mmCIF file of C-alpha atoms in Angstrom:
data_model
loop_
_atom_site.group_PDB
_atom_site.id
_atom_site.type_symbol
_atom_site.label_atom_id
_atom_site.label_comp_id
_atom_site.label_asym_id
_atom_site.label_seq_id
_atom_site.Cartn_x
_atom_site.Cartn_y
_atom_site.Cartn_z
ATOM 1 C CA UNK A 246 0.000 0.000 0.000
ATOM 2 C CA UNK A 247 1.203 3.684 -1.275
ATOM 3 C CA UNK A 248 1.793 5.929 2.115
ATOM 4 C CA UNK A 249 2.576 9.510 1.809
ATOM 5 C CA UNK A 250 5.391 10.543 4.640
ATOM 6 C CA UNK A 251 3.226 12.429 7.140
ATOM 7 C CA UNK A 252 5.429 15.922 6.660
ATOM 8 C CA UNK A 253 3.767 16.148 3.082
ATOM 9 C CA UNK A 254 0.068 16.007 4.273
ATOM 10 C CA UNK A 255 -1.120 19.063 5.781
ATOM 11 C CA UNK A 256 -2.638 19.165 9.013
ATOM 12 C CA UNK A 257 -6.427 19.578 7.746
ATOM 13 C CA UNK A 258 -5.697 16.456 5.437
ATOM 14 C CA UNK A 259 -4.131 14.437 8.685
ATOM 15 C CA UNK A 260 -7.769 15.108 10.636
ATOM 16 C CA UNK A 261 -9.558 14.045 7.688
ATOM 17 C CA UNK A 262 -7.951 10.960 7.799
ATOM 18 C CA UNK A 263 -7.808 10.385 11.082
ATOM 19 C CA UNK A 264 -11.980 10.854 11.433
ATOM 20 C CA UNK A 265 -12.061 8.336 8.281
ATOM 21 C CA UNK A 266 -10.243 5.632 9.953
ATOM 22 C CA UNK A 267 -11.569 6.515 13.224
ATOM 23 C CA UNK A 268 -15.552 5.828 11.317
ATOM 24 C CA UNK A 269 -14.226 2.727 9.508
ATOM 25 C CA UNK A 270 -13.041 1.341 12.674
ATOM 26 C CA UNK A 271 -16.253 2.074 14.475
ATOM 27 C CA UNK A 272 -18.498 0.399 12.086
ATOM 28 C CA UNK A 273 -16.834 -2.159 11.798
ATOM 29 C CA UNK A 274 -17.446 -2.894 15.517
ATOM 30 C CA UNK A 275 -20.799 -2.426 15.635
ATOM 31 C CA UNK A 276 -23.105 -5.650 16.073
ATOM 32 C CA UNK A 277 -24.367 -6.958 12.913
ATOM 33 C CA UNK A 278 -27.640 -8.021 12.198
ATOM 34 C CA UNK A 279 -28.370 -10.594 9.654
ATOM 35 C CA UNK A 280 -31.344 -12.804 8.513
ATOM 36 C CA UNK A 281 -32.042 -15.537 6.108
ATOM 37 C CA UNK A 282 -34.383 -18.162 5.459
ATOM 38 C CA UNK A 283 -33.744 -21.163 8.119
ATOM 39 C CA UNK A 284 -32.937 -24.722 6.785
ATOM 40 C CA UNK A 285 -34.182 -28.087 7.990
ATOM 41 C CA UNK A 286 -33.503 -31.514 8.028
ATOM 42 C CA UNK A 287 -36.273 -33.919 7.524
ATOM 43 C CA UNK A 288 -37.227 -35.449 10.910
ATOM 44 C CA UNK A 289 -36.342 -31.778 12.339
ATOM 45 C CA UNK A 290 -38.278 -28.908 10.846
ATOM 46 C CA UNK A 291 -40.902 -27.179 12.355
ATOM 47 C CA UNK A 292 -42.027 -24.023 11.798
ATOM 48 C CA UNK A 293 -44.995 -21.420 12.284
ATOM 49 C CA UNK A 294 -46.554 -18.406 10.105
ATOM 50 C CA UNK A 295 -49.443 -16.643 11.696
ATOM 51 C CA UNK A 296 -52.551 -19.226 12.368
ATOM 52 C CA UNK A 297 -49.796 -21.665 10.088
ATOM 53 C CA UNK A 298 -48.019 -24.725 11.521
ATOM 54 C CA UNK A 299 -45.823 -27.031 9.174
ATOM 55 C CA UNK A 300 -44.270 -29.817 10.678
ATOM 56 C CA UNK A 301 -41.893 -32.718 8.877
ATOM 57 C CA UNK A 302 -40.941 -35.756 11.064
ATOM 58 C CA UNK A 303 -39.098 -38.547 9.148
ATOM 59 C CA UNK A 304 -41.562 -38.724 5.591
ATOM 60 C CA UNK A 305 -44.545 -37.059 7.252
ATOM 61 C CA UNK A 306 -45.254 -33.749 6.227
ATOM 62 C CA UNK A 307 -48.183 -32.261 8.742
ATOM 63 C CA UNK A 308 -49.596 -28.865 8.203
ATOM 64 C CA UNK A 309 -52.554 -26.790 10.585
ATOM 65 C CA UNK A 310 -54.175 -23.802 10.073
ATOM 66 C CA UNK A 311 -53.813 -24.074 6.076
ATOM 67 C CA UNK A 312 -57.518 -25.310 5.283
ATOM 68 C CA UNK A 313 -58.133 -24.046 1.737
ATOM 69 C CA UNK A 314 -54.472 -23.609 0.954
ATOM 70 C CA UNK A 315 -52.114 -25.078 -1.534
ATOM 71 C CA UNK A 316 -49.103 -26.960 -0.325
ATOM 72 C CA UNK A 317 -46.424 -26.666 -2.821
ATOM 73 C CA UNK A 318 -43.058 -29.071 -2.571
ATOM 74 C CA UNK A 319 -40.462 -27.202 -5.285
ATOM 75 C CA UNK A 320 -37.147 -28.425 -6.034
ATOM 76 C CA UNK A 321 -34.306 -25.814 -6.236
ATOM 77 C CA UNK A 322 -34.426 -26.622 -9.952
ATOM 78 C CA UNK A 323 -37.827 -24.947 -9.939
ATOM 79 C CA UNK A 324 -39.679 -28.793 -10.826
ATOM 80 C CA UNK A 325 -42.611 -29.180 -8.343
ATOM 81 C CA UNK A 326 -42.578 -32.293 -6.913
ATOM 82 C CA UNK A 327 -45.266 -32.476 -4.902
ATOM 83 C CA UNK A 328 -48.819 -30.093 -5.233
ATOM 84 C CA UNK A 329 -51.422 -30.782 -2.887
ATOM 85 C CA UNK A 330 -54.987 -29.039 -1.797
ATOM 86 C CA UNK A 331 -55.414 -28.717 2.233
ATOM 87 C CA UNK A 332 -59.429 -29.507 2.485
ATOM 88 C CA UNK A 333 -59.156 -29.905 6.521
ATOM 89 C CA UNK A 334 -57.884 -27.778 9.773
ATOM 90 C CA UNK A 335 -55.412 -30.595 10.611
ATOM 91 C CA UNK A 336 -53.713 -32.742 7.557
ATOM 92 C CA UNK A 337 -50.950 -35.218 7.037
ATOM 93 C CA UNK A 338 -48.849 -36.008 3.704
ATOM 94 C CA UNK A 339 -46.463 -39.064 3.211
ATOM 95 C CA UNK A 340 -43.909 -37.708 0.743
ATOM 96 C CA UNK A 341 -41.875 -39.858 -1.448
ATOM 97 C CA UNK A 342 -39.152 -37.558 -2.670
ATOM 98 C CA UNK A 343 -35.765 -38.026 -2.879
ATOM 99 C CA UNK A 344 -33.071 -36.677 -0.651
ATOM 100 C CA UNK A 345 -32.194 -32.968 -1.615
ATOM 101 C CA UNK A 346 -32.724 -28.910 -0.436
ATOM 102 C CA UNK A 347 -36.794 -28.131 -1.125
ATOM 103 C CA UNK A 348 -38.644 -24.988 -0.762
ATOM 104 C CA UNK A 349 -42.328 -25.623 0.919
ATOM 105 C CA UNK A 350 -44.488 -23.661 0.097
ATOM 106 C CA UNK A 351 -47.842 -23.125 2.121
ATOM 107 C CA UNK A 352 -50.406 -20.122 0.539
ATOM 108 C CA UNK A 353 -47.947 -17.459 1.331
ATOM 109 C CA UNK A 354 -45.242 -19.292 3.795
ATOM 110 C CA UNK A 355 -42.279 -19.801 2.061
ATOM 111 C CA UNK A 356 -39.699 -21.855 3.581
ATOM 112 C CA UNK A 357 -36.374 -23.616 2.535
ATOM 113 C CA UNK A 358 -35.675 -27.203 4.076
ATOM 114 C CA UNK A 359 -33.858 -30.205 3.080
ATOM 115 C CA UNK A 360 -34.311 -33.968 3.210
ATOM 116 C CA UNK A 361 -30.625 -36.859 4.379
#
């Protein structure tokens, strides 16, 4: 890295610096907040939207609060592998897809989880 010898800069130019590296520093302190979409295993995932609750233990995909939704199984490809109707408050789907990442998607829950 090019560095000018400090008797060249002037004084105002030194300050300017000095407040830059002082920010740079400071921000890259501060906490950092991230977020993405959570990943599951088959067997593992659980998770809630609102009045929604989808549920996967082992092949048994469960889903409550969804009654007149569309349950949507999409491979990260885009193929959908599995499309179903929910016509009750509580229902239960054996899935039969191989292992891989999925998104599920229930009426407007998106989620990303993967089948081992």
């Amino acid at each position: 890295m090019f560095f000018l010898p400090l008797h060249k800069l002037s004084m105002r130019m030194i300050k300017k610096l000095l407040v830059l590296f002082t920010i740079l520093t400071l921000s890259l302190m501060a906490p950092v907040t991230a977020s993405a979409s959570r990943e599951y295993v088959a067997g593992v995932m659980d998770f809630q939207s609102g009045e929604i609750t989808v549920s996967c233990v082992e092949r048994t995909l469960s889903i409550l609060g969804a009654e007149g939704k569309t349950v949507q199984i999409v491979s990260l490809t885009g193929r959908v592998v599995f499309e179903a109707v929910i016509d009750s408050p509580a229902k239960k789907f054996e899935l039969d897809i191989p292992k891989g990442v999925y998104i599920i998607k229930v009426g407007s829950l998106v989620r990303k989880f993967s089948f081992r």
